Coordinates of C-alpha atoms in Angstrom, one line a residue:
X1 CA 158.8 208.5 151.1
X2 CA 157.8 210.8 148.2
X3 CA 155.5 209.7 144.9
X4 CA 156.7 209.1 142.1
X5 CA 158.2 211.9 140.2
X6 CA 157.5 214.1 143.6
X7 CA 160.7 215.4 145.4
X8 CA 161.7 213.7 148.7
X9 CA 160.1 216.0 151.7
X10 CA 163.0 217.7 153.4
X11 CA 162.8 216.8 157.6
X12 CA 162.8 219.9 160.0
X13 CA 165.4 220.7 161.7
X14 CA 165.4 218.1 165.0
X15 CA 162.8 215.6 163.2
X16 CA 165.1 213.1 165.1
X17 CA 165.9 214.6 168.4
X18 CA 164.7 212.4 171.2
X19 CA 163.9 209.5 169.5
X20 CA 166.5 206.4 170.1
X21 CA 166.9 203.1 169.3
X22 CA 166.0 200.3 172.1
X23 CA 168.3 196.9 172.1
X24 CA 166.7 194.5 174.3
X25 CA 167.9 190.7 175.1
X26 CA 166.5 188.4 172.7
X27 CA 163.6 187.8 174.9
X28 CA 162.3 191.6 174.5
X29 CA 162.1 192.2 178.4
X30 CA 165.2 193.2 179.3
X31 CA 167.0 196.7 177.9
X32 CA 170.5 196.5 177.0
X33 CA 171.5 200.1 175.4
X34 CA 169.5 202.4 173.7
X35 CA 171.5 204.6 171.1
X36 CA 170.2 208.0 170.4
X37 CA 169.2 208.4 166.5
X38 CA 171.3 211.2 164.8
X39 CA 170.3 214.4 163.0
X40 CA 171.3 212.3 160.0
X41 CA 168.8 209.8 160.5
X42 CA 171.8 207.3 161.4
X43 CA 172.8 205.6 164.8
X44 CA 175.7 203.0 165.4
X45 CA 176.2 200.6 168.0
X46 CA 178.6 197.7 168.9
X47 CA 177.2 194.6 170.3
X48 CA 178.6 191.5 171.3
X49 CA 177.4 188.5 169.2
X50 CA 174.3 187.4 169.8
X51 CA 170.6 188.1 169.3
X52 CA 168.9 190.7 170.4
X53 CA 165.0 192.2 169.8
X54 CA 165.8 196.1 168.2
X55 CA 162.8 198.6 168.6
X56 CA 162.4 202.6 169.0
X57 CA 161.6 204.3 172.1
X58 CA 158.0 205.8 170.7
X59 CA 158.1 208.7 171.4
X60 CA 154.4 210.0 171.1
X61 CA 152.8 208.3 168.8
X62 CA 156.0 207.2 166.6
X63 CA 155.4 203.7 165.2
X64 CA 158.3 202.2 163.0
X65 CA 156.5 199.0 160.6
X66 CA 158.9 196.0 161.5
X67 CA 159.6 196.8 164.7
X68 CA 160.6 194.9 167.0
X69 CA 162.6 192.9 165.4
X70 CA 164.7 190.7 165.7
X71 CA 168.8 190.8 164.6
X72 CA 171.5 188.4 165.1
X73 CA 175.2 190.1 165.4
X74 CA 178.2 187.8 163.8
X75 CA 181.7 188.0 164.4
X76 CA 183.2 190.5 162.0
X77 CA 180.0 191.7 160.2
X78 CA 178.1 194.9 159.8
X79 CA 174.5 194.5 160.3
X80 CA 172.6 196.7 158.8
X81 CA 169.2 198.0 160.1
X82 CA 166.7 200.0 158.1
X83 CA 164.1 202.0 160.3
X84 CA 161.1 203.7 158.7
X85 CA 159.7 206.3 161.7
X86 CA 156.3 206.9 160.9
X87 CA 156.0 210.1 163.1
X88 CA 152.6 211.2 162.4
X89 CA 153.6 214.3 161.4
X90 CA 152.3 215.3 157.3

């Protein structure tokens, strides 16, 4: 996130490549899917409705504030899921 009246930094080519998002049961044990993040900062999954506990896979030292968390799916809804990836990298 840039300061204000500072330009928003521009990400490297790959910033995201290898870094996914983790759906576990609700319980946080037990992995369900993991859906790998996009060049576009984006990733889309279907689930069937329930709850589940959504993290990243932390890569190095990658920590996301939030995280886990967790996100109930209802029938016929988007759900929506910010993700701020603190990388480490400045």
């Amino acid at each position: 996130m840039a300061r204000e009246g500072e330009q928003e930094p521009t990400l490297p080519p790959g910033a995201f490549a290898g870094r996914a998002v983790v759906i576990f049961d609700v319980s946080g044990k037990r992995e369900l899917a993991r859906v790998a993040i996009g060049s576009d900062g984006g990733f889309r999954i279907g689930l069937p409705e329930v709850v589940y506990q959504v993290d990243i896979n932390h890569l190095g030292i990658d920590r996301a504030a939030g995280l886990p968390a967790q996100v109930q799916i209802r029938p016929g809804e988007t759900t929506w899921l910010d993700i701020e990836i603190d990388t480490g990298i400045r």
